[in-house]
mmCIF file of C-alpha atoms and ligand atoms in Angstrom:
data_model
loop_
_atom_site.group_PDB
_atom_site.id
_atom_site.type_symbol
_atom_site.label_atom_id
_atom_site.label_comp_id
_atom_site.label_asym_id
_atom_site.label_seq_id
_atom_site.Cartn_x
_atom_site.Cartn_y
_atom_site.Cartn_z
ATOM 1 C CA MET A 1 0.452 -0.018 -0.410
ATOM 2 C CA THR A 2 1.376 3.294 -1.257
ATOM 3 C CA ALA A 3 0.560 6.022 1.231
ATOM 4 C CA THR A 4 -0.115 9.106 -0.968
ATOM 5 C CA THR A 5 1.130 12.859 -1.004
ATOM 6 C CA GLN A 6 1.907 16.010 0.956
ATOM 7 C CA PRO A 7 -0.885 17.828 2.635
ATOM 8 C CA PRO A 8 -2.303 20.879 0.001
ATOM 9 C CA VAL A 9 -1.007 24.621 0.687
ATOM 10 C CA PRO A 10 -4.037 25.685 2.512
ATOM 11 C CA PHE A 11 -6.636 28.856 1.410
ATOM 12 C CA THR A 12 -5.771 31.850 2.887
ATOM 13 C CA ARG A 13 -8.030 34.950 3.734
ATOM 14 C CA GLU A 14 -6.774 36.403 0.213
ATOM 15 C CA ASP A 15 -8.633 33.258 -1.213
ATOM 16 C CA TYR A 16 -11.435 33.566 0.636
ATOM 17 C CA GLY A 17 -11.370 37.320 -0.036
ATOM 18 C CA ALA A 18 -10.844 37.503 -3.944
ATOM 19 C CA ARG A 19 -13.669 34.803 -3.987
ATOM 20 C CA MET A 20 -16.657 36.853 -2.203
ATOM 21 C CA ALA A 21 -15.427 40.164 -4.653
ATOM 22 C CA SER A 22 -16.195 38.434 -7.670
ATOM 23 C CA VAL A 23 -19.239 36.300 -6.928
ATOM 24 C CA THR A 24 -20.340 39.517 -6.004
ATOM 25 C CA GLU A 25 -18.965 41.374 -9.690
ATOM 26 C CA GLU A 26 -20.952 37.737 -11.379
ATOM 27 C CA ALA A 27 -24.012 39.071 -9.686
ATOM 28 C CA ARG A 28 -23.716 42.128 -10.204
ATOM 29 C CA ARG A 29 -23.137 41.400 -13.907
ATOM 30 C CA ALA A 30 -26.015 39.157 -13.835
ATOM 31 C CA GLY A 31 -28.714 41.812 -12.657
ATOM 32 C CA LEU A 32 -28.683 41.285 -9.096
ATOM 33 C CA ASP A 33 -28.677 43.156 -6.309
ATOM 34 C CA GLY A 34 -26.473 40.406 -4.049
ATOM 35 C CA ILE A 35 -26.539 36.996 -3.187
ATOM 36 C CA ILE A 36 -27.575 34.744 -0.152
ATOM 37 C CA VAL A 37 -25.749 32.323 0.915
ATOM 38 C CA THR A 38 -26.747 29.438 3.417
ATOM 39 C CA PRO A 39 -24.833 26.792 5.320
ATOM 40 C CA GLY A 40 -23.149 24.407 2.520
ATOM 41 C CA PRO A 41 -20.498 24.492 -0.549
ATOM 42 C CA ASP A 42 -20.919 27.390 -1.871
ATOM 43 C CA LEU A 43 -20.578 28.784 1.735
ATOM 44 C CA VAL A 44 -17.880 26.533 2.844
ATOM 45 C CA TRP A 45 -16.269 27.821 -0.412
ATOM 46 C CA LEU A 46 -16.827 31.957 -0.295
ATOM 47 C CA THR A 47 -15.381 31.182 3.292
ATOM 48 C CA GLY A 48 -14.069 28.203 4.734
ATOM 49 C CA TYR A 49 -17.016 28.700 7.518
ATOM 50 C CA SER A 50 -18.741 24.790 7.740
ATOM 51 C CA PRO A 51 -21.048 25.340 10.695
ATOM 52 C CA THR A 52 -21.372 21.543 12.483
ATOM 53 C CA ALA A 53 -24.444 21.372 12.576
ATOM 54 C CA ILE A 54 -27.306 22.182 10.191
ATOM 55 C CA THR A 55 -29.740 23.926 12.134
ATOM 56 C CA GLU A 56 -33.136 25.518 12.081
ATOM 57 C CA ARG A 57 -31.446 28.750 12.711
ATOM 58 C CA LEU A 58 -30.738 30.946 10.843
ATOM 59 C CA THR A 59 -26.790 30.962 9.260
ATOM 60 C CA MET A 60 -26.341 33.470 5.811
ATOM 61 C CA LEU A 61 -23.538 35.651 4.159
ATOM 62 C CA VAL A 62 -25.028 38.409 2.246
ATOM 63 C CA LEU A 63 -22.928 39.814 -1.040
ATOM 64 C CA ARG A 64 -24.131 42.876 -1.894
ATOM 65 C CA PRO A 65 -21.850 45.091 -4.120
ATOM 66 C CA GLN A 66 -20.136 48.524 -2.473
ATOM 67 C CA GLN A 67 -21.057 46.531 0.471
ATOM 68 C CA ARG A 68 -18.157 44.277 3.416
ATOM 69 C CA PRO A 69 -19.728 40.449 3.216
ATOM 70 C CA THR A 70 -21.468 39.376 6.134
ATOM 71 C CA LEU A 71 -22.161 36.449 7.953
ATOM 72 C CA LEU A 72 -25.235 36.323 10.275
ATOM 73 C CA VAL A 73 -24.928 33.393 12.301
ATOM 74 C CA PRO A 74 -26.448 32.473 15.468
ATOM 75 C CA ALA A 75 -24.797 34.364 18.428
ATOM 76 C CA LEU A 76 -24.075 30.735 20.290
ATOM 77 C CA GLU A 77 -22.365 30.356 16.724
ATOM 78 C CA ARG A 78 -20.454 33.196 16.813
ATOM 79 C CA PRO A 79 -17.325 31.807 18.003
ATOM 80 C CA ASP A 80 -16.692 29.332 15.353
ATOM 81 C CA ALA A 81 -17.688 31.479 12.609
ATOM 82 C CA GLU A 82 -15.064 34.226 13.702
ATOM 83 C CA GLY A 83 -12.703 30.913 13.427
ATOM 84 C CA ALA A 84 -13.018 30.302 9.540
ATOM 85 C CA GLU A 85 -10.105 31.932 8.119
ATOM 86 C CA GLY A 86 -11.998 33.457 4.988
ATOM 87 C CA ALA A 87 -13.790 35.262 8.327
ATOM 88 C CA ALA A 88 -11.084 37.663 8.530
ATOM 89 C CA SER A 89 -12.553 39.449 5.168
ATOM 90 C CA LEU A 90 -16.001 39.936 6.387
ATOM 91 C CA GLU A 91 -18.544 41.213 8.938
ATOM 92 C CA VAL A 92 -19.689 38.743 11.462
ATOM 93 C CA ARG A 93 -23.342 39.810 13.045
ATOM 94 C CA ASP A 94 -25.433 37.510 14.974
ATOM 95 C CA TRP A 95 -28.391 37.403 16.165
ATOM 96 C CA ALA A 96 -29.911 35.569 20.009
ATOM 97 C CA ASP A 97 -32.623 33.038 20.650
ATOM 98 C CA GLY A 98 -35.959 34.523 21.247
ATOM 99 C CA SER A 99 -34.886 37.222 18.807
ATOM 100 C CA ASP A 100 -36.308 37.451 14.744
ATOM 101 C CA PRO A 101 -33.573 35.899 12.762
ATOM 102 C CA TYR A 102 -34.883 37.551 9.670
ATOM 103 C CA GLN A 103 -36.002 40.983 11.564
ATOM 104 C CA VAL A 104 -31.648 41.245 11.525
ATOM 105 C CA ALA A 105 -31.694 40.276 7.854
ATOM 106 C CA ARG A 106 -33.999 42.259 6.618
ATOM 107 C CA ASP A 107 -31.397 45.220 7.662
ATOM 108 C CA LEU A 108 -28.379 43.220 5.720
ATOM 109 C CA LEU A 109 -30.813 42.966 2.095
ATOM 110 C CA ASN A 110 -32.346 45.712 0.189
ATOM 111 C CA ARG A 111 -36.165 46.693 0.552
ATOM 112 C CA GLU A 112 -36.541 45.184 -2.727
ATOM 113 C CA GLY A 113 -34.254 43.705 -5.645
ATOM 114 C CA ARG A 114 -33.560 40.224 -6.880
ATOM 115 C CA PHE A 115 -31.685 38.133 -4.960
ATOM 116 C CA GLY A 116 -29.556 34.735 -5.492
ATOM 117 C CA VAL A 117 -30.535 32.329 -3.275
ATOM 118 C CA SER A 118 -28.603 28.853 -2.296
ATOM 119 C CA ASP A 119 -30.086 25.673 -3.159
ATOM 120 C CA SER A 120 -30.180 24.217 -0.675
ATOM 121 C CA ALA A 121 -31.213 27.190 1.723
ATOM 122 C CA TRP A 122 -33.970 25.942 3.558
ATOM 123 C CA ALA A 123 -37.125 27.096 2.544
ATOM 124 C CA MET A 124 -38.744 28.283 6.139
ATOM 125 C CA HIS A 125 -36.048 30.543 6.075
ATOM 126 C CA LEU A 126 -36.428 31.860 2.424
ATOM 127 C CA LEU A 127 -40.401 31.851 3.537
ATOM 128 C CA GLY A 128 -38.778 34.367 6.109
ATOM 129 C CA LEU A 129 -36.941 36.437 4.275
ATOM 130 C CA GLN A 130 -39.762 36.873 1.964
ATOM 131 C CA HIS A 131 -42.252 37.816 4.795
ATOM 132 C CA VAL A 132 -39.641 40.961 6.290
ATOM 133 C CA LEU A 133 -39.174 41.805 3.107
ATOM 134 C CA PRO A 134 -42.126 41.281 0.573
ATOM 135 C CA ARG A 135 -40.947 42.902 -2.317
ATOM 136 C CA THR A 136 -37.697 41.223 -2.604
ATOM 137 C CA SER A 137 -37.753 38.321 -5.885
ATOM 138 C CA TYR A 138 -34.916 35.255 -5.582
ATOM 139 C CA ARG A 139 -33.609 33.113 -7.951
ATOM 140 C CA ALA A 140 -31.324 29.748 -6.997
ATOM 141 C CA ILE A 141 -27.631 30.616 -7.340
ATOM 142 C CA THR A 142 -27.169 27.420 -10.034
ATOM 143 C CA GLN A 143 -30.226 29.063 -11.886
ATOM 144 C CA ALA A 144 -28.621 32.580 -11.434
ATOM 145 C CA LEU A 145 -24.346 31.818 -11.757
ATOM 146 C CA PRO A 146 -23.941 27.842 -12.378
ATOM 147 C CA MET A 147 -20.294 28.573 -13.611
ATOM 148 C CA MET A 148 -19.756 29.877 -10.136
ATOM 149 C CA ARG A 149 -17.223 27.602 -8.420
ATOM 150 C CA ALA A 150 -16.790 26.135 -12.514
ATOM 151 C CA ILE A 151 -12.884 27.155 -12.953
ATOM 152 C CA LYS A 152 -10.643 25.309 -10.454
ATOM 153 C CA ASP A 153 -7.582 27.562 -8.716
ATOM 154 C CA GLU A 154 -3.936 25.723 -8.723
ATOM 155 C CA ASN A 155 -4.392 25.063 -5.108
ATOM 156 C CA GLU A 156 -7.930 23.938 -6.188
ATOM 157 C CA LEU A 157 -6.827 21.458 -9.097
ATOM 158 C CA ALA A 158 -4.236 20.253 -6.664
ATOM 159 C CA ARG A 159 -6.408 18.601 -4.328
ATOM 160 C CA LEU A 160 -8.056 17.214 -7.435
ATOM 161 C CA ALA A 161 -5.238 15.327 -8.452
ATOM 162 C CA LEU A 162 -4.827 14.225 -4.888
ATOM 163 C CA ALA A 163 -8.323 12.892 -4.500
ATOM 164 C CA GLY A 164 -8.217 11.415 -7.623
ATOM 165 C CA THR A 165 -4.520 9.078 -6.972
ATOM 166 C CA ALA A 166 -6.537 8.468 -4.079
ATOM 167 C CA ALA A 167 -9.152 6.418 -5.624
ATOM 168 C CA ASP A 168 -6.778 4.947 -8.075
ATOM 169 C CA ALA A 169 -5.325 3.878 -4.998
ATOM 170 C CA THR A 170 -8.779 2.216 -3.809
ATOM 171 C CA TYR A 171 -9.017 1.060 -6.516
ATOM 172 C CA ARG A 172 -5.928 -1.232 -7.566
ATOM 173 C CA GLU A 173 -6.322 -1.934 -3.674
ATOM 174 C CA ILE A 174 -9.731 -3.394 -3.919
ATOM 175 C CA ILE A 175 -9.822 -5.278 -7.004
ATOM 176 C CA GLN A 176 -6.862 -7.407 -5.004
ATOM 177 C CA LEU A 177 -9.830 -8.488 -2.381
ATOM 178 C CA ARG A 178 -11.891 -11.716 -3.117
ATOM 179 C CA PHE A 179 -15.439 -10.304 -4.462
ATOM 180 C CA GLU A 180 -17.518 -13.701 -5.308
ATOM 181 C CA GLY A 181 -19.559 -15.274 -2.601
ATOM 182 C CA ARG A 182 -19.149 -11.565 -0.467
ATOM 183 C CA ARG A 183 -21.950 -9.272 -0.402
ATOM 184 C CA GLU A 184 -22.344 -5.601 -2.043
ATOM 185 C CA THR A 185 -22.190 -4.423 1.445
ATOM 186 C CA GLU A 186 -18.982 -6.399 2.043
ATOM 187 C CA VAL A 187 -17.160 -4.649 -0.892
ATOM 188 C CA ALA A 188 -19.085 -1.461 -0.563
ATOM 189 C CA ALA A 189 -17.333 -0.912 2.942
ATOM 190 C CA ASP A 190 -14.083 -2.481 1.877
ATOM 191 C CA LEU A 191 -14.334 0.716 -0.941
ATOM 192 C CA ALA A 192 -14.802 2.930 2.590
ATOM 193 C CA ARG A 193 -12.230 2.134 4.574
ATOM 194 C CA LEU A 194 -9.530 2.501 1.562
ATOM 195 C CA LEU A 195 -10.916 5.663 0.414
ATOM 196 C CA ARG A 196 -10.474 6.838 4.569
ATOM 197 C CA GLU A 197 -7.089 4.899 4.508
ATOM 198 C CA PHE A 198 -5.916 6.967 1.292
ATOM 199 C CA GLY A 199 -6.438 10.205 3.208
ATOM 200 C CA HIS A 200 -10.101 11.054 2.443
ATOM 201 C CA GLU A 201 -11.773 12.578 5.429
ATOM 202 C CA GLN A 202 -15.059 12.088 3.588
ATOM 203 C CA VAL A 203 -16.982 9.094 1.737
ATOM 204 C CA ASP A 204 -19.708 9.942 -0.082
ATOM 205 C CA PHE A 205 -20.952 7.207 -2.035
ATOM 206 C CA THR A 206 -19.342 3.545 -2.217
ATOM 207 C CA VAL A 207 -21.548 1.551 -5.523
ATOM 208 C CA VAL A 208 -21.104 -1.753 -5.855
ATOM 209 C CA GLY A 209 -23.549 -3.409 -8.524
ATOM 210 C CA SER A 210 -23.046 -6.908 -8.756
ATOM 211 C CA GLY A 211 -24.194 -8.588 -11.862
ATOM 212 C CA PRO A 212 -28.548 -7.591 -12.281
ATOM 213 C CA ASN A 213 -27.861 -4.275 -9.505
ATOM 214 C CA GLY A 214 -24.965 -2.971 -12.151
ATOM 215 C CA ALA A 215 -28.204 -2.270 -14.958
ATOM 216 C CA ASN A 216 -29.306 0.661 -12.263
ATOM 217 C CA PRO A 217 -27.057 3.137 -12.258
ATOM 218 C CA HIS A 218 -27.419 4.474 -8.820
ATOM 219 C CA HIS A 219 -27.415 1.361 -7.155
ATOM 220 C CA GLU A 220 -25.889 1.881 -3.745
ATOM 221 C CA ALA A 221 -24.971 -2.005 -2.566
ATOM 222 C CA ASP A 222 -27.491 -4.696 -1.243
ATOM 223 C CA LEU A 223 -27.081 -7.852 0.472
ATOM 224 C CA ARG A 224 -26.511 -9.815 -2.688
ATOM 225 C CA VAL A 225 -24.011 -12.456 -2.788
ATOM 226 C CA ILE A 226 -21.477 -11.784 -5.764
ATOM 227 C CA GLN A 227 -21.515 -14.568 -7.717
ATOM 228 C CA HIS A 228 -18.983 -16.196 -10.644
ATOM 229 C CA GLY A 229 -19.510 -14.080 -13.960
ATOM 230 C CA ASP A 230 -20.621 -11.231 -12.537
ATOM 231 C CA ALA A 231 -20.128 -7.913 -14.497
ATOM 232 C CA VAL A 232 -19.719 -5.465 -10.806
ATOM 233 C CA VAL A 233 -19.975 -2.082 -11.197
ATOM 234 C CA LEU A 234 -17.786 -0.030 -9.039
ATOM 235 C CA ASP A 235 -18.303 3.785 -8.376
ATOM 236 C CA PHE A 236 -16.649 5.582 -5.381
ATOM 237 C CA GLY A 237 -15.986 8.990 -4.287
ATOM 238 C CA GLY A 238 -15.626 11.769 -1.526
ATOM 239 C CA LEU A 239 -13.918 14.337 -0.354
ATOM 240 C CA MET A 240 -10.173 14.628 0.894
ATOM 241 C CA HIS A 241 -8.618 17.842 1.576
ATOM 242 C CA GLY A 242 -11.985 19.308 0.941
ATOM 243 C CA TYR A 243 -12.037 18.458 -2.825
ATOM 244 C CA GLY A 244 -13.857 15.350 -3.820
ATOM 245 C CA SER A 245 -13.039 12.454 -6.215
ATOM 246 C CA ASP A 246 -15.731 10.454 -8.417
ATOM 247 C CA THR A 247 -14.223 6.911 -10.462
ATOM 248 C CA THR A 248 -16.022 3.874 -11.776
ATOM 249 C CA ARG A 249 -14.542 0.625 -13.041
ATOM 250 C CA THR A 250 -16.321 -2.153 -13.824
ATOM 251 C CA VAL A 251 -14.702 -5.451 -12.747
ATOM 252 C CA CYS A 252 -15.743 -9.444 -13.552
ATOM 253 C CA VAL A 253 -15.595 -12.325 -11.329
ATOM 254 C CA GLY A 254 -13.954 -14.671 -13.340
ATOM 255 C CA GLU A 255 -13.731 -15.148 -16.885
ATOM 256 C CA PRO A 256 -16.417 -12.661 -18.323
ATOM 257 C CA SER A 257 -18.800 -13.499 -20.936
ATOM 258 C CA GLU A 258 -19.197 -12.603 -24.681
ATOM 259 C CA GLU A 259 -21.685 -9.635 -24.166
ATOM 260 C CA VAL A 260 -19.985 -8.586 -21.222
ATOM 261 C CA ARG A 261 -16.323 -8.063 -23.407
ATOM 262 C CA LYS A 262 -17.811 -6.505 -25.802
ATOM 263 C CA VAL A 263 -20.452 -3.785 -23.512
ATOM 264 C CA HIS A 264 -17.260 -3.207 -21.579
ATOM 265 C CA ASP A 265 -15.535 -2.571 -25.328
ATOM 266 C CA ILE A 266 -18.088 -0.491 -26.047
ATOM 267 C CA VAL A 267 -18.199 1.894 -22.979
ATOM 268 C CA ARG A 268 -13.841 2.181 -23.345
ATOM 269 C CA GLN A 269 -14.430 3.451 -26.741
ATOM 270 C CA ALA A 270 -17.711 6.450 -26.178
ATOM 271 C CA GLN A 271 -14.935 7.006 -22.801
ATOM 272 C CA GLN A 272 -11.852 7.258 -24.830
ATOM 273 C CA ALA A 273 -13.732 9.806 -27.703
ATOM 274 C CA ALA A 274 -15.443 12.090 -25.126
ATOM 275 C CA PHE A 275 -11.927 11.964 -23.755
ATOM 276 C CA GLU A 276 -10.102 12.928 -26.345
ATOM 277 C CA ALA A 277 -12.642 16.040 -27.130
ATOM 278 C CA VAL A 278 -12.463 18.029 -24.647
ATOM 279 C CA ARG A 279 -10.615 20.904 -25.152
ATOM 280 C CA PRO A 280 -11.439 24.683 -24.152
ATOM 281 C CA GLY A 281 -14.368 26.317 -25.948
ATOM 282 C CA VAL A 282 -15.985 22.887 -27.030
ATOM 283 C CA ALA A 283 -19.971 23.404 -25.605
ATOM 284 C CA CYS A 284 -20.682 20.901 -22.863
ATOM 285 C CA GLN A 285 -22.827 19.213 -24.502
ATOM 286 C CA GLU A 286 -20.476 17.958 -27.602
ATOM 287 C CA ILE A 287 -18.761 15.688 -24.895
ATOM 288 C CA ASP A 288 -22.327 14.822 -24.289
ATOM 289 C CA ARG A 289 -22.926 13.857 -28.092
ATOM 290 C CA VAL A 290 -19.550 12.336 -28.891
ATOM 291 C CA ALA A 291 -19.548 9.613 -25.560
ATOM 292 C CA ARG A 292 -23.811 9.110 -27.122
ATOM 293 C CA ALA A 293 -22.774 9.155 -30.863
ATOM 294 C CA VAL A 294 -20.100 6.085 -30.107
ATOM 295 C CA ILE A 295 -22.651 3.807 -27.947
ATOM 296 C CA GLU A 296 -25.491 4.650 -30.349
ATOM 297 C CA GLU A 297 -23.161 3.640 -33.159
ATOM 298 C CA ALA A 298 -23.113 0.164 -31.288
ATOM 299 C CA GLY A 299 -26.929 -0.122 -31.100
ATOM 300 C CA TYR A 300 -26.664 0.562 -27.159
ATOM 301 C CA GLY A 301 -28.323 4.253 -27.289
ATOM 302 C CA GLN A 302 -31.456 3.423 -25.660
ATOM 303 C CA GLN A 303 -29.562 1.330 -22.279
ATOM 304 C CA PHE A 304 -26.840 4.771 -21.948
ATOM 305 C CA ILE A 305 -29.279 6.505 -19.667
ATOM 306 C CA HIS A 306 -28.036 9.497 -18.352
ATOM 307 C CA ARG A 307 -25.710 12.642 -19.193
ATOM 308 C CA THR A 308 -22.212 11.830 -19.825
ATOM 309 C CA GLY A 309 -21.113 13.489 -16.330
ATOM 310 C CA HIS A 310 -20.850 16.683 -13.926
ATOM 311 C CA GLY A 311 -18.783 19.138 -12.468
ATOM 312 C CA ILE A 312 -16.158 18.108 -9.029
ATOM 313 C CA GLY A 313 -14.760 20.456 -6.675
ATOM 314 C CA VAL A 314 -15.523 20.739 -3.098
ATOM 315 C CA THR A 315 -19.001 18.872 -4.074
ATOM 316 C CA THR A 316 -19.226 15.033 -5.890
ATOM 317 C CA HIS A 317 -22.255 17.101 -7.983
ATOM 318 C CA GLU A 318 -22.149 20.403 -9.248
ATOM 319 C CA PRO A 319 -22.505 22.781 -12.637
ATOM 320 C CA PRO A 320 -21.212 21.865 -14.904
ATOM 321 C CA TYR A 321 -22.882 19.329 -16.644
ATOM 322 C CA MET A 322 -21.974 17.216 -19.190
ATOM 323 C CA VAL A 323 -25.620 16.981 -21.150
ATOM 324 C CA GLU A 324 -27.609 17.656 -24.088
ATOM 325 C CA GLY A 325 -28.571 21.673 -23.965
ATOM 326 C CA GLU A 326 -25.916 22.815 -21.793
ATOM 327 C CA GLU A 327 -23.998 25.333 -24.272
ATOM 328 C CA GLN A 328 -21.426 26.748 -21.552
ATOM 329 C CA PRO A 329 -18.126 26.428 -23.324
ATOM 330 C CA LEU A 330 -15.058 24.031 -21.568
ATOM 331 C CA GLN A 331 -12.603 27.061 -19.897
ATOM 332 C CA PRO A 332 -8.585 25.565 -18.951
ATOM 333 C CA GLY A 333 -9.465 24.705 -14.823
ATOM 334 C CA MET A 334 -13.193 23.087 -14.795
ATOM 335 C CA CYS A 335 -12.943 19.626 -14.005
ATOM 336 C CA PHE A 336 -15.728 16.687 -14.292
ATOM 337 C CA SER A 337 -16.147 13.295 -14.703
ATOM 338 C CA ILE A 338 -16.481 11.385 -18.207
ATOM 339 C CA GLU A 339 -18.624 8.454 -17.546
ATOM 340 C CA PRO A 340 -20.468 6.468 -20.003
ATOM 341 C CA GLY A 341 -22.679 3.328 -19.416
ATOM 342 C CA ILE A 342 -25.058 0.965 -20.863
ATOM 343 C CA TYR A 343 -27.626 -0.665 -18.647
ATOM 344 C CA LEU A 344 -29.091 -3.601 -19.749
ATOM 345 C CA ALA A 345 -32.264 -4.545 -17.529
ATOM 346 C CA GLY A 346 -32.274 -7.972 -15.523
ATOM 347 C CA ARG A 347 -28.680 -8.324 -16.279
ATOM 348 C CA PHE A 348 -25.460 -6.409 -16.036
ATOM 349 C CA GLY A 349 -24.203 -3.087 -16.047
ATOM 350 C CA VAL A 350 -20.473 -1.305 -17.709
ATOM 351 C CA ARG A 351 -20.047 2.256 -16.807
ATOM 352 C CA ILE A 352 -16.016 3.589 -16.714
ATOM 353 C CA GLU A 353 -15.813 6.866 -15.093
ATOM 354 C CA ASP A 354 -12.647 9.792 -14.962
ATOM 355 C CA ILE A 355 -12.348 13.104 -13.469
ATOM 356 C CA VAL A 356 -11.082 15.341 -16.748
ATOM 357 C CA THR A 357 -9.567 18.463 -15.888
ATOM 358 C CA VAL A 358 -9.824 21.155 -19.464
ATOM 359 C CA THR A 359 -5.991 22.238 -20.125
ATOM 360 C CA GLU A 360 -4.726 25.064 -22.087
ATOM 361 C CA SER A 361 -4.677 22.676 -24.896
ATOM 362 C CA GLY A 362 -7.200 19.857 -24.361
ATOM 363 C CA GLY A 363 -8.266 17.807 -21.300
ATOM 364 C CA GLU A 364 -5.950 15.279 -18.480
ATOM 365 C CA ARG A 365 -7.353 13.103 -16.522
ATOM 366 C CA LEU A 366 -7.358 13.202 -12.886
ATOM 367 C CA ASN A 367 -7.636 9.062 -12.908
ATOM 368 C CA ASN A 368 -4.821 6.583 -14.465
ATOM 369 C CA THR A 369 -6.499 3.332 -13.492
ATOM 370 C CA ASP A 370 -5.899 0.658 -16.330
ATOM 371 C CA HIS A 371 -9.780 0.540 -17.995
ATOM 372 C CA GLY A 372 -9.251 -2.536 -19.434
ATOM 373 C CA LEU A 373 -11.971 -5.048 -17.898
ATOM 374 C CA ALA A 374 -10.105 -6.556 -15.145
ATOM 375 C CA ILE A 375 -11.045 -9.794 -13.823
ATOM 376 C CA VAL A 376 -11.288 -10.983 -9.919
ATOM 377 C CA ARG A 377 -11.703 -14.001 -7.707
HETATM 378 ZN ZN1 LIG B 401 -25.039 10.296 -9.397
HETATM 379 ZN ZN1 LIG B 402 -19.648 8.065 -9.758
HETATM 380 ZN ZN1 LIG B 403 -20.005 10.809 -11.556
#
């Protein structure tokens, strides 16, 4: 087992200050009067602040042009908030239990105007704001600013590369272990253990889709006992130093059937073709089209039942999406998955997934394990 490399350089208060400033400017250009960010990935990315528990108590960051960023927190969480690296670039305000947080929030916003709000803001908080500010309106941040976190800087790319390397190490270990006769959940537990051993602080998913279970792309793992001859989809990832990994390989328990080999080969070609299409200026949807064309050509178009990929960063699924209709052009520093698959209901599935980053001249894989069909015990 090889240990993975050194920890990344910490983000500085200047990093967070620059992110808040650029998002405020993007919001202004998008015609918004400001941005309201509640706890979750956007808040972590903008400020480094992640409340230990996300509760019914209102926490929100307000970004508005010509105004210092302000983080409103419950009084009891003030020390935690002030400890965040990004806190040096903002003003912390608090509200105490027994007072009305929306009345306090009201003073931070305009009486009227349009605001972007975190996708995952609790409905009760948005309703609370609308109640005290009836002439304001709101848009989801990913609708208003879909590319807000899409382009990664050097430090973010280094973290994504470390997470990818750890996921690769996990794959190289898991294929040495026994599959036949064990439950999917046991193999999934091994994947989670390995991800942590190789440095992940959080495991988000450990898909083990054996035989017919592999035909459901979002099957996680259940009590099915893995059989000889099964194709097994392994899709796993989580966070390391705050940045995501997400990789998929499909393996076979013993000699694969002719059909498993054939389907695997088509998916491998589709993944490769899509990877080769990556370069700045190409629309996201083009990546999907290229992968889909290979699979359609081979006669399995109806069995490729999801988009080709998703962005990755401080979360394992985020914009940009490699999907028909997404016309955003690829830009250097974007990171996303390329994960075509073929799903034969009731029988088996095959998916191959790498995280890819866009460079000045093309694409670079952050996952580098072999794409061949591995035979496991
Ligand atoms: Zn998914
Ligand atoms: Zn995945
Ligand atoms: Zn994925």
